[in-house]
Amino acid sequence: MFKHIIARTPCKALVNGLTSASLGQPDYQKALDQHNEYIRALQQCDVDITLLPADERFPDSVFVEDVALCTPHCVIITRPGAPSRRQETELIEETVTRFYPGNVERISAPGTVEAGDIMMVGSHYYIGLSARTNQAGADQMIAILNKYGLTGSVVTLEKVLHLKTGLAYLENNNLLAAGEFITKPDFQHLNIIEIPPEESYAANCIWVNGRVIMPSGYPQTSEKIAALGYQVITVDTSEYRKIDGGVSCMSLRF
Ligand code: CIR
């Protein structure tokens, strides 16, 4: 069960967030409305929510998932691979430290990690090696996890930005997977729910206390998740998709 959520209001500079998509610029007002909808969805999930203020210095700062990994025993402040995002860690530090007094760890140079590349499955953490997370960062992360009785392993990514762009663990052995992840040997022990290519954006979902929050507009995926017995809550994240963001990226859950 998750008790806490941390999220951050999007800033106006969000329209200039990093992107590899060719879907145009996000509309700020729509993005703000969609963020409110996202927070309302989380409010249905029996968690307390800390909503941090917008920070105009960092266009991508709404994507709090990338700057810290919150485990049951410690928080690890990451070191984002994207230079424009590196100082976002300073913004999150005070807040996460309040939840983990005495158990705050850090990734240091030359390591880089964005926690969108990390997927938790029980006490094991899969770490995607991507353009944002390097081997040195993954090695540091695994050493820290081991110190707290947790384990980690690396997964190589081919096409997607972050590991969780194409994967979501829904607990109870259920793994949503799209594209390159459907056949990856690392995950064959799990019950893989295949996301069709035309719905690949919907592979980025979050399990929150028995509910699954997913983007709206992906009927095949939503049907497959509901068939597993989860309550599905859909949220429009189309403005975030334009800057490579999805439902997982916009919160820390622990
Ligand atoms: C970026 O490129 O860093 C942002 N525009 C999107 C970050 C998405 N975060 C995530 O998948 N965890």
Coordinates of N, CA and C and ligand atoms in Angstrom, one line a residue, residues 14 16-20 59-67 82 84-85 88 114-117 132 161-165 204 240 242-246 248-250, ligand 1:
L14 N 6.5 25.0 -18.8 CA 6.2 23.6 -19.2 C 6.1 23.5 -20.7
N16 N 7.8 24.6 -22.8 CA 9.2 24.5 -23.4 C 9.9 23.2 -22.8
G17 N 9.1 22.3 -22.3 CA 9.7 21.1 -21.7 C 10.4 20.3 -22.8
L18 N 11.4 19.5 -22.3 CA 12.1 18.6 -23.3 C 11.2 17.7 -24.0
T19 N 11.4 17.4 -25.3 CA 10.5 16.5 -26.0 C 11.2 15.8 -27.1
S20 N 10.7 14.6 -27.4 CA 11.2 13.9 -28.6 C 9.9 13.7 -29.5
P59 N 11.3 23.9 -16.6 CA 10.1 23.5 -17.4 C 9.6 22.1 -17.1
D60 N 10.5 21.2 -16.8 CA 10.0 19.8 -16.6 C 9.8 19.4 -15.2
S61 N 9.7 20.4 -14.3 CA 9.7 20.1 -12.9 C 8.4 19.4 -12.4
V62 N 7.3 19.4 -13.2 CA 6.1 18.7 -12.9 C 6.4 17.2 -12.8
F63 N 7.4 16.8 -13.5 CA 7.7 15.3 -13.5 C 8.6 14.9 -12.3
V64 N 8.0 15.0 -11.2 CA 8.8 14.7 -9.9 C 9.3 13.3 -9.8
E65 N 8.7 12.4 -10.5 CA 9.1 11.0 -10.4 C 10.6 10.8 -10.7
D66 N 11.1 11.6 -11.6 CA 12.5 11.4 -12.0 C 13.6 11.8 -11.0
V67 N 13.2 12.7 -10.0 CA 14.3 13.2 -9.2 C 14.5 12.5 -7.9
A82 N 19.5 14.6 -17.9 CA 19.2 15.8 -18.7 C 19.8 17.0 -18.0
S84 N 19.3 20.2 -18.1 CA 18.3 21.2 -17.7 C 17.5 20.7 -16.6
R85 N 17.6 19.5 -16.2 CA 16.8 19.0 -15.1 C 17.6 18.7 -13.8
E88 N 16.7 20.1 -10.4 CA 15.3 19.8 -9.9 C 15.4 19.0 -8.6
E114 N 17.5 8.8 -13.7 CA 16.2 9.5 -13.6 C 15.3 8.3 -13.2
A115 N 14.5 8.5 -12.1 CA 13.8 7.4 -11.5 C 12.6 7.0 -12.4
G116 N 12.3 7.7 -13.5 CA 11.4 7.2 -14.5 C 11.9 5.9 -15.1
D117 N 13.2 5.7 -14.9 CA 13.9 4.5 -15.4 C 13.9 3.3 -14.4
R132 N 19.3 8.8 -20.2 CA 19.3 9.6 -19.0 C 19.9 8.9 -17.8
L161 N 12.1 6.5 -24.0 CA 12.9 7.5 -23.2 C 13.3 6.9 -21.9
H162 N 12.2 6.5 -21.1 CA 12.5 5.9 -19.8 C 11.9 4.5 -19.7
L163 N 12.4 3.7 -18.8 CA 11.9 2.3 -18.6 C 10.4 2.3 -18.5
K164 N 9.9 3.2 -17.6 CA 8.4 3.1 -17.4 C 7.6 3.8 -18.5
T165 N 8.3 4.3 -19.6 CA 7.5 4.7 -20.7 C 6.8 3.5 -21.3
N204 N 2.2 3.4 -19.8 CA 2.6 4.1 -18.6 C 1.3 4.4 -17.7
Y240 N 0.7 16.5 -21.6 CA 1.9 15.9 -21.1 C 2.6 15.0 -22.1
K242 N 2.8 15.4 -25.1 CA 3.5 16.3 -26.1 C 5.0 16.5 -25.6
I243 N 5.2 16.4 -24.3 CA 6.6 16.5 -23.8 C 7.0 15.2 -23.1
D244 N 6.6 14.1 -23.7 CA 7.1 12.8 -23.3 C 6.7 12.4 -21.9
G245 N 5.7 13.0 -21.3 CA 5.3 12.7 -19.9 C 4.0 11.9 -19.9
G246 N 3.8 11.1 -18.8 CA 2.6 10.3 -18.6 C 2.2 10.3 -17.2
S248 N 2.7 8.2 -14.7 CA 3.7 7.9 -13.6 C 4.6 9.0 -13.3
C249 N 5.0 9.8 -14.3 CA 6.0 10.8 -14.2 C 5.6 11.9 -13.2
M250 N 4.3 12.1 -13.0 CA 3.8 13.3 -12.3 C 3.6 13.0 -10.8
Ligands
CIR1 C1 11.8 14.9 -20.0 O1 12.2 14.7 -21.2 O2 12.6 14.8 -19.1 C2 10.4 15.3 -19.8 N1 10.0 16.2 -20.8 C3 9.5 14.1 -19.6 C4 9.9 13.3 -18.4 C5 9.0 12.1 -18.3 N2 9.3 11.4 -17.1 C6 9.1 10.1 -16.9 O3 8.9 9.4 -17.8 N3 9.3 9.6 -15.7

